[in-house]
Short mmCIF file of C-alpha atoms and ligand atoms in Angstrom, two decimals:
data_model
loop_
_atom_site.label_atom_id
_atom_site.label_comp_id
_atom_site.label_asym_id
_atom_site.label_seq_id
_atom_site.Cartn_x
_atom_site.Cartn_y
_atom_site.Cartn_z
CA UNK A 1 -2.66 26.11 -0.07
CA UNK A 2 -3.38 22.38 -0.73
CA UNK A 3 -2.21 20.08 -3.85
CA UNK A 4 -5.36 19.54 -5.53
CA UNK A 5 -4.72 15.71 -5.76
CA UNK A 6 -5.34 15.35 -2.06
CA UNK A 7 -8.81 16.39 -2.33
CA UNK A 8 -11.72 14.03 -1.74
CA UNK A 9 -14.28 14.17 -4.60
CA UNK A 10 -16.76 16.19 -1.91
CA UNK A 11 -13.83 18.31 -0.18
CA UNK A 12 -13.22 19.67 -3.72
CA UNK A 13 -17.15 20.67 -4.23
CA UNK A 14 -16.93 22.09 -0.55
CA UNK A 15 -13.97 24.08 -1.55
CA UNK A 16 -15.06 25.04 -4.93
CA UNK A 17 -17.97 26.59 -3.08
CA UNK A 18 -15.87 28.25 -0.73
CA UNK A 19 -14.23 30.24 -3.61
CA UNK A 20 -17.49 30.98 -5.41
CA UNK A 21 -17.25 28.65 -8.06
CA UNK A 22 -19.81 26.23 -8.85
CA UNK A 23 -20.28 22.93 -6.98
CA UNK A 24 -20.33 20.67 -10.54
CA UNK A 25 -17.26 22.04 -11.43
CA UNK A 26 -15.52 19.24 -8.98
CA UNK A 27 -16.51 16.51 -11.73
CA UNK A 28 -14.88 18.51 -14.24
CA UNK A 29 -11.72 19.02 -12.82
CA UNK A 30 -11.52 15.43 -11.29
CA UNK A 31 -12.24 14.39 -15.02
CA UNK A 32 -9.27 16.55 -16.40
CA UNK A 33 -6.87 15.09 -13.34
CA UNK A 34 -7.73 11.66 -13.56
CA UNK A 35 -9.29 10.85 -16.96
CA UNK A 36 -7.19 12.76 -19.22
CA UNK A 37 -4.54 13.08 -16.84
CA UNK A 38 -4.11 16.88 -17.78
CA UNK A 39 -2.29 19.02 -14.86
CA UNK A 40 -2.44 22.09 -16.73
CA UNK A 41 -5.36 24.72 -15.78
CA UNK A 42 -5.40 26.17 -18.62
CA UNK A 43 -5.88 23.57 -21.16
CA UNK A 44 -9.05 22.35 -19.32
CA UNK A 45 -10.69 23.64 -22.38
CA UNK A 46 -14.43 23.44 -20.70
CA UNK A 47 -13.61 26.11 -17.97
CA UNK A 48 -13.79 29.94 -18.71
CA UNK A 49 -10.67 32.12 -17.98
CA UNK A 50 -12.03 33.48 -14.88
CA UNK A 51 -12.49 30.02 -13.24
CA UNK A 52 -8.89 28.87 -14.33
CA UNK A 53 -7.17 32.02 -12.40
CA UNK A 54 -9.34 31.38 -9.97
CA UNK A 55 -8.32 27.56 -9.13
CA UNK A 56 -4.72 28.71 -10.17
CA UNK A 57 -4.94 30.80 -7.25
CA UNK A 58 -6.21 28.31 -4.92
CA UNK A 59 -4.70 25.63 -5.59
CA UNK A 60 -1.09 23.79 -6.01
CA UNK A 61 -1.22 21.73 -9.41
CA UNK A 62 2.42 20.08 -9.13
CA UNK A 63 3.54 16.20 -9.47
CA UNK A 64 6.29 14.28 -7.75
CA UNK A 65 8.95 13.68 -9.71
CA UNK A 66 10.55 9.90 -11.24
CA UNK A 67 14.08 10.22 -10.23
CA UNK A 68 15.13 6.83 -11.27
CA UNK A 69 13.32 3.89 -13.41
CA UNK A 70 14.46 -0.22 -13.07
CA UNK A 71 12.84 -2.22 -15.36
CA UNK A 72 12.74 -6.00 -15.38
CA UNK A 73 10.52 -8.91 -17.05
CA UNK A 74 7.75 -8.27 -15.26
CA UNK A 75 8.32 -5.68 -12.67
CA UNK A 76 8.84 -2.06 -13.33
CA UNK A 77 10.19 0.30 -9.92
CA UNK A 78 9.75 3.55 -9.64
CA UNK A 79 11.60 6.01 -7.58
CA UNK A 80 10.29 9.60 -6.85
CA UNK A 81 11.64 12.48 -5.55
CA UNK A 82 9.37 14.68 -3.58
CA UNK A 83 9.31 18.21 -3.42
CA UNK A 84 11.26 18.33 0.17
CA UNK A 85 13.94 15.95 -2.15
CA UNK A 86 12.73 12.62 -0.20
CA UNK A 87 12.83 9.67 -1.44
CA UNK A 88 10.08 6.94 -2.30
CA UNK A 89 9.16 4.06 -4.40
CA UNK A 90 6.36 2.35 -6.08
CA UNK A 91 7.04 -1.15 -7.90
CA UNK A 92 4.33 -1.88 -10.78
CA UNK A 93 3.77 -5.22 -11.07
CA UNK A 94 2.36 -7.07 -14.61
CA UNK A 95 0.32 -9.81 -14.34
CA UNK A 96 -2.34 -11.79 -16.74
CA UNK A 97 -4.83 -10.07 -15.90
CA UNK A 98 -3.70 -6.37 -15.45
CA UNK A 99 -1.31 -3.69 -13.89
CA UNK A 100 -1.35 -3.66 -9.99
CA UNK A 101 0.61 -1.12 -8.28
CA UNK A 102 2.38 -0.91 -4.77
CA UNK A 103 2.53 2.21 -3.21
CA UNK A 104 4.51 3.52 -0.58
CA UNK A 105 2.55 5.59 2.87
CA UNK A 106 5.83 7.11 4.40
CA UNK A 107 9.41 8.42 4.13
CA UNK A 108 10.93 5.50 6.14
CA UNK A 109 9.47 3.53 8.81
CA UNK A 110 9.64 3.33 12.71
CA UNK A 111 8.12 -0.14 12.89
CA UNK A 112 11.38 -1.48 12.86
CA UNK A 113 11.14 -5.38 11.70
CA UNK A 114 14.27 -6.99 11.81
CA UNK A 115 14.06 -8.29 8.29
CA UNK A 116 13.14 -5.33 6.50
CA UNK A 117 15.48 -2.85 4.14
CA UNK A 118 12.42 -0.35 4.49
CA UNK A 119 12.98 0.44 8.55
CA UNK A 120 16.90 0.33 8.37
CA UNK A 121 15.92 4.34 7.39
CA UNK A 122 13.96 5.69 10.13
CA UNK A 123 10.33 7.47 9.69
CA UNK A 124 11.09 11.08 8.10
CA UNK A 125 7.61 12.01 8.26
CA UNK A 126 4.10 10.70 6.63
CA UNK A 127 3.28 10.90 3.03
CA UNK A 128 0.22 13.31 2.52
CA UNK A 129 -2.76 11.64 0.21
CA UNK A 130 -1.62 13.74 -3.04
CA UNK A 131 1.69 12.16 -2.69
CA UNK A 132 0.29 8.76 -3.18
CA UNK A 133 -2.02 9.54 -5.30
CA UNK A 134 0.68 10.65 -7.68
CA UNK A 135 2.70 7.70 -7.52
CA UNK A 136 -0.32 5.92 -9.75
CA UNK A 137 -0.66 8.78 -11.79
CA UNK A 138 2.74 9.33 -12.60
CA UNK A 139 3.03 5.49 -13.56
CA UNK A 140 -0.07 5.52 -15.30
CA UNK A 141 1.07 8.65 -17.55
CA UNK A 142 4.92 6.98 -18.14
CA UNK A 143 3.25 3.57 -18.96
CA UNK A 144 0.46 4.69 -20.49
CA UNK A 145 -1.50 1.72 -18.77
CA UNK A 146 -4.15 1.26 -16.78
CA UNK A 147 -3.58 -0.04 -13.39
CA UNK A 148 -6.77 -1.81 -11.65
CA UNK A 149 -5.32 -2.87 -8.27
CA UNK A 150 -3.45 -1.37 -5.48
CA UNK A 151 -1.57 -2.32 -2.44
CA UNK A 152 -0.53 -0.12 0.09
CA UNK A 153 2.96 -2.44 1.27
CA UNK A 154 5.22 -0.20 0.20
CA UNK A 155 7.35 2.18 2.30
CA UNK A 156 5.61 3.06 5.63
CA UNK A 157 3.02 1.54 7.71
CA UNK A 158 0.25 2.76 6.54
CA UNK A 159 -1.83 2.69 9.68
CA UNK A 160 0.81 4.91 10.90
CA UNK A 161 -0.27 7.50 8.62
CA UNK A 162 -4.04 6.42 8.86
CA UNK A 163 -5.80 9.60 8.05
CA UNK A 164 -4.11 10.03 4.53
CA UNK A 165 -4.46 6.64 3.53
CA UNK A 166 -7.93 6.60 4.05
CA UNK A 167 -8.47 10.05 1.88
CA UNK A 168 -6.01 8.47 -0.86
CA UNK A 169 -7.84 5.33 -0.76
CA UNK A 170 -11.41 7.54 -1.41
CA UNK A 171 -9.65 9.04 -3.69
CA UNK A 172 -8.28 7.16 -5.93
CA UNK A 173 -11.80 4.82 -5.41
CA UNK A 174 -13.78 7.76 -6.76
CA UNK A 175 -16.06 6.83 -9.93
CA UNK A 176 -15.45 9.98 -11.17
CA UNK A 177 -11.68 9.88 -11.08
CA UNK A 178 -9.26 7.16 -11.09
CA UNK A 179 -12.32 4.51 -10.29
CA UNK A 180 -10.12 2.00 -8.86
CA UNK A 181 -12.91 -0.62 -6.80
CA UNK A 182 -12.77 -1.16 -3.19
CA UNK A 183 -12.05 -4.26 -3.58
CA UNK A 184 -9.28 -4.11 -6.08
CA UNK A 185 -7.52 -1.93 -3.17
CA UNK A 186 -5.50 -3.61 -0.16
CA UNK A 187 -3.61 -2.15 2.76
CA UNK A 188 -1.42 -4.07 4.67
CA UNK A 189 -0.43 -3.50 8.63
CA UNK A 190 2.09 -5.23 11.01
CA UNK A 191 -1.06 -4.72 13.21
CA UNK A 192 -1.87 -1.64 14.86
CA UNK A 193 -4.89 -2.71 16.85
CA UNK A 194 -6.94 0.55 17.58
CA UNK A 195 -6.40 1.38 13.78
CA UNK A 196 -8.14 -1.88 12.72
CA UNK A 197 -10.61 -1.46 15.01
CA UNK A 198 -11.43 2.61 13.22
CA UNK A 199 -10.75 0.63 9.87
CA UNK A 200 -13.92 -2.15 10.86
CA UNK A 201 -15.99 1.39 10.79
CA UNK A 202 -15.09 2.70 7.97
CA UNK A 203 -17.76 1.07 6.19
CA UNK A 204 -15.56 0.54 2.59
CA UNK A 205 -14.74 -3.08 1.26
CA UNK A 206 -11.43 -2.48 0.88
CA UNK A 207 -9.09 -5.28 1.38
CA UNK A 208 -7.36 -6.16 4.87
CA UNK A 209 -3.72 -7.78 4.83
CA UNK A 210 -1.94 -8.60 8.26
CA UNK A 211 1.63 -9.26 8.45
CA UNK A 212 1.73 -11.72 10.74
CA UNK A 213 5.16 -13.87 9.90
CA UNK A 214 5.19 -15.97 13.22
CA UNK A 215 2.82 -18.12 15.19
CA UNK A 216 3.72 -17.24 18.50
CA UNK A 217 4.97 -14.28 20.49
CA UNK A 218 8.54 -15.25 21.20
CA UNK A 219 9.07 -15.42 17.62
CA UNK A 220 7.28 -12.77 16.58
CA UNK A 221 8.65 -10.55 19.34
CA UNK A 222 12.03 -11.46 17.42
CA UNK A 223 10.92 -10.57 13.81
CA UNK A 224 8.75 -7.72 14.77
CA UNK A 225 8.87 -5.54 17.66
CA UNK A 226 6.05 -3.99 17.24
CA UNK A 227 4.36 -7.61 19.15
CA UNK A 228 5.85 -6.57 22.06
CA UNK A 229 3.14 -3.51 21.90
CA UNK A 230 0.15 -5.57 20.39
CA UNK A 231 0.53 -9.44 20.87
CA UNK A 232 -0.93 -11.89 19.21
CA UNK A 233 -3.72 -12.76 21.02
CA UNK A 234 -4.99 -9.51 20.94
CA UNK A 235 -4.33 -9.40 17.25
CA UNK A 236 -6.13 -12.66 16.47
CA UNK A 237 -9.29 -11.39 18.57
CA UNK A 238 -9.24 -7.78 16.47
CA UNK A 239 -9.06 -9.79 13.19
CA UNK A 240 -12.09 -11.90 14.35
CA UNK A 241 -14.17 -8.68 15.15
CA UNK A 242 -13.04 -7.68 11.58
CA UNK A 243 -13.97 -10.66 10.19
CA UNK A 244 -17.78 -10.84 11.75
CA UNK A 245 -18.23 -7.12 11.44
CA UNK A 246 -17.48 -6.45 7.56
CA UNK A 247 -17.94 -9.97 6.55
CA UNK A 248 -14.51 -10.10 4.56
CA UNK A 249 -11.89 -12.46 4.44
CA UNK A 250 -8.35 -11.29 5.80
CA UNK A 251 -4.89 -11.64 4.38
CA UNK A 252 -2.40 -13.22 6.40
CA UNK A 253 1.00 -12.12 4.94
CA UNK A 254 4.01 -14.95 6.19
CA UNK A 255 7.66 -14.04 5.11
CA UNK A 256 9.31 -16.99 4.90
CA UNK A 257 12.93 -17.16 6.53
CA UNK A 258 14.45 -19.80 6.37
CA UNK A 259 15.36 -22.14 9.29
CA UNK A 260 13.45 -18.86 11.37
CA UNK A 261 10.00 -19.07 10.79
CA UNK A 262 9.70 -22.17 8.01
CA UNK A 263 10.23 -25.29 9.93
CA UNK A 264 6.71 -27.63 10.82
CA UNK A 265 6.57 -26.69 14.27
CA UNK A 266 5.67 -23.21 13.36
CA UNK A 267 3.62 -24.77 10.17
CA UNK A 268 1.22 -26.32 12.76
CA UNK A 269 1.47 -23.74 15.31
CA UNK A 270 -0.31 -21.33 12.58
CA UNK A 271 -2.76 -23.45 11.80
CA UNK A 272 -4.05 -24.27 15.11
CA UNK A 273 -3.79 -20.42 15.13
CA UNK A 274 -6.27 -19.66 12.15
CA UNK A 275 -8.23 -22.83 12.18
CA UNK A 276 -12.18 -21.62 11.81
CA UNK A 277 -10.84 -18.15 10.52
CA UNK A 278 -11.84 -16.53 6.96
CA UNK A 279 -8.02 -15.64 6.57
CA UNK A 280 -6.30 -16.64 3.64
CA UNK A 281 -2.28 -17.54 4.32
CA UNK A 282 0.36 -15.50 1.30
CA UNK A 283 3.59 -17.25 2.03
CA UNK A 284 5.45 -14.56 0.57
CA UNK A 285 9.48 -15.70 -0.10
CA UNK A 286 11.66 -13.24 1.17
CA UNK A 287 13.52 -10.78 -0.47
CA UNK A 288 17.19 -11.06 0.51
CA UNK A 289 18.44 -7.52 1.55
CA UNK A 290 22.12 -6.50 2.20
CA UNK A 291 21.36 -7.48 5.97
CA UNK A 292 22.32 -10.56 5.72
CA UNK A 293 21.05 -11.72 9.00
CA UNK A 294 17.89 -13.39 7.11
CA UNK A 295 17.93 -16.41 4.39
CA UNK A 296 15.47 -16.67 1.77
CA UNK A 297 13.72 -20.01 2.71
CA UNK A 298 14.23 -22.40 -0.22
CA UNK A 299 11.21 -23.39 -2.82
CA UNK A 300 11.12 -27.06 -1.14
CA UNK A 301 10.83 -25.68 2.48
CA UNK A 302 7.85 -23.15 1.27
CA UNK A 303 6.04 -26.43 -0.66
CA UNK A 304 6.48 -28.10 2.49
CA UNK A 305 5.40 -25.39 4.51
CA UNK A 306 2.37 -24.88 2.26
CA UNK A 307 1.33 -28.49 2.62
CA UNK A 308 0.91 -28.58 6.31
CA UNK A 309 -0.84 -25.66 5.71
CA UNK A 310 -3.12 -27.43 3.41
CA UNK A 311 -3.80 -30.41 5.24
CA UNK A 312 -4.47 -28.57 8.03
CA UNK A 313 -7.90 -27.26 5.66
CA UNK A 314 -5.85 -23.23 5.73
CA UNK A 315 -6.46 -21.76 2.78
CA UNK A 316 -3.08 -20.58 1.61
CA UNK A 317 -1.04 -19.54 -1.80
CA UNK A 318 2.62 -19.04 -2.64
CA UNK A 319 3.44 -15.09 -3.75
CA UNK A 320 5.03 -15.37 -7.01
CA UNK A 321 7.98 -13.75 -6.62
CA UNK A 322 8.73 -10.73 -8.85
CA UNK A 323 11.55 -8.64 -9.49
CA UNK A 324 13.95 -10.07 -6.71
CA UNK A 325 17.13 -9.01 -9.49
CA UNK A 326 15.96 -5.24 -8.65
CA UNK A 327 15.68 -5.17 -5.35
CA UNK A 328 11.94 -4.97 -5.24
CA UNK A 329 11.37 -5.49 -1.69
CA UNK A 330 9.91 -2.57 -0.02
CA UNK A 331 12.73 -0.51 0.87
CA UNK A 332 15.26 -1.64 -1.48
CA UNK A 333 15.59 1.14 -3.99
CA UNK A 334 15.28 3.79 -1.37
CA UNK A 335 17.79 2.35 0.79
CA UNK A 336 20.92 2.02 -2.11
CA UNK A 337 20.31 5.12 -3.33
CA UNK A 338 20.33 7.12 -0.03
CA UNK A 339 23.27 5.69 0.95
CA UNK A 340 25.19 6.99 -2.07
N1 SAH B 401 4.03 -1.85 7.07
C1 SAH B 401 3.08 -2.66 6.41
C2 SAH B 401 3.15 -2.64 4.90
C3 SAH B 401 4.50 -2.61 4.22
S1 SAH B 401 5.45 -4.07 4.01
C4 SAH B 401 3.10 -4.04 6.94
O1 SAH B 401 3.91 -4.33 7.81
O2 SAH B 401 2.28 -4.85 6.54
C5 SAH B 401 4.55 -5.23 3.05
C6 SAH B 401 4.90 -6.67 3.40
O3 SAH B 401 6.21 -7.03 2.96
C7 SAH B 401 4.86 -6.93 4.89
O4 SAH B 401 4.23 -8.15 5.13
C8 SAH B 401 6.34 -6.99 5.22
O5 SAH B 401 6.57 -7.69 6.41
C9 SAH B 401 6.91 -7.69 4.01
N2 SAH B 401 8.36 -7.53 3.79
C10 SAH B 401 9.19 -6.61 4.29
N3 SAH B 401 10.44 -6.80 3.87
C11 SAH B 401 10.42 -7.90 3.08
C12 SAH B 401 11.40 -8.60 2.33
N4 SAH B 401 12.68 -8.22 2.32
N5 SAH B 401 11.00 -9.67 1.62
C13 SAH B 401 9.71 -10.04 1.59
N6 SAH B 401 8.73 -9.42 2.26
C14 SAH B 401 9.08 -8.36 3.01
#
């Protein structure tokens, strides 16, 4: 039996069938889950007695649990407990113009990057699509807000786990449900090339981050060993069929480090790199985790940074930085508590 928030809009109508209900009932139900947010079977008050035993019997109904809340200004972090007792996080972050949420894919991480708290704890396994699906949910219900972007950089690689993330993301895109738009949704990758290359098909204008975080492969060998599988020239070529097959402009995610990755030289490497390119650079400052090997670069080395950029003609922004006193970075939360 299947948690009934891992069903596509048109798996549910299939199954529905299946167990000789009727197909319409799907929009009712995915109403009730999403809409009202109601769990409970049996107060779906527009479905007869028969039909409630029935999906009682066919389904699983259950959430995720919140094990632990941190709130700060304008970052609240979530962690969950699954039902195997693993551990996960979601951070929801405020801004002016609404709630977006980061979600976690997986139980740990065998990507490995030397500067992330996330892959200190190897993969346990993948998330399935209800269990991301509940981490909005569950925030949506405790905040009683309505969150209008996603991006999949928490936990996890989530082209490591592509299958689910695809059904979460056409899940929680339905119009019917939690009608979050394509475009509001973003998944990031440390670049797992024949993954992009099934993502260019999927034929869904959902947003494309790369974490790329060095301009060459000796560095990026360093920071990410994942480059020593799919190198950068390879990457930059897959991005560019990306970019003239769906028409959309890529992310490029940089995590700046100081003295590591910050300094001109690598400034002008990347933009000889992604001259021409519809890529947008997100210098994002880096979270300082309790391996201490890595130094957040300092504001006047990311300005500077930012200006070669610039002149250059890259398009590029600064992340604002949120919720560094909680240990937002992906990882964080997960990793303090499991070591207790
Ligand atoms: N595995 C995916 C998505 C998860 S991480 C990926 O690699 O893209 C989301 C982003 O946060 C990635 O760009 C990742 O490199 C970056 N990141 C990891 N640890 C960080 C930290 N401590 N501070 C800032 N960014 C970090």
């Amino acid at each position: 039996m299947k948690n009934i928030y891992g069903y596509k809009y048109n798996d549910l109508e299939n199954k529905l069938i299946q167990i000789n209900e009727k197909k319409y009932r799907a929009k009712q139900i995915y109403e009730w889950l999403y809409v009202h947010k109601e769990l409970d079977f049996n107060k779906m008050t527009n479905l007869s007695k028969t039909t409630i035993n029935n999906l009682t019997n066919n389904f699983i109904n259950d959430y995720i649990k919140i094990k632990k809340v941190q709130i700060s200004e304008d970052t609240i972090k979530y962690l969950f407990e699954l039902k195997c007792g693993n551990l996960i996080e979601a951070v929801l972050l405020q801004h002016d113009y609404g709630n977006s949420i980061c979600v976690s894919s997986q139980v740990g991480c065998n990507i490995g990057c030397s500067f992330c708290a996330s892959g200190k704890l190897k993969k346990i396994r993948n998330l399935e699509s209800y269990e991301m699906v509940q981490q909005i949910l569950l925030v949506e219900k405790e905040t009683k807000r309505r969150i209008s972007s996603v991006v999949i950089m928490g936990i996890g690689e989530p082209f490591d786990n592509y299958d689910n993330v695809m059904d979460f993301i056409r899940i929680i895109n339905h119009p019917k449900g939690l009608a979050i738009g394509a475009r509001h949704i973003t998944v990031s990758t440390c670049g797992i090339i024949p993954k992009i290359k099934e993502f260019i098909l999927e034929n869904i204008q959902v947003n494309l981050a790369l974490s790329l975080h060095a301009p060459n492969n000796e560095l990026r060998s360093k920071l990410m060993k994942i480059n020593e599988v799919y190198n950068i020239e390879e990457l930059i070529s897959t991005i560019n069929e990306y970019i003239k097959e769906t028409n959309r402009r890529v992310t490029i995610e940089y995590v700046m480090l100081e003295h590591v990755n910050d300094n001109k030289k690598e400034a002008l490497e990347l933009a000889k790199l992604l001259r021409g390119m519809n890529v947008y650079v997100n210098l994002i400052p880096y979270n300082e985790t309790k391996v201490k090997v890595y130094k957040k670069s300092s504001m006047i080395r990311i300005r500077k940074f930012y200006n070669y950029l610039k002149k250059a003609g890259i398009n590029v922004t600064i992340r604002k930085e949120f919720g560094s006193e909680i240990d937002a970075a992906c990882g964080q939360l997960r990793a303090s508590e499991v070591e207790k």
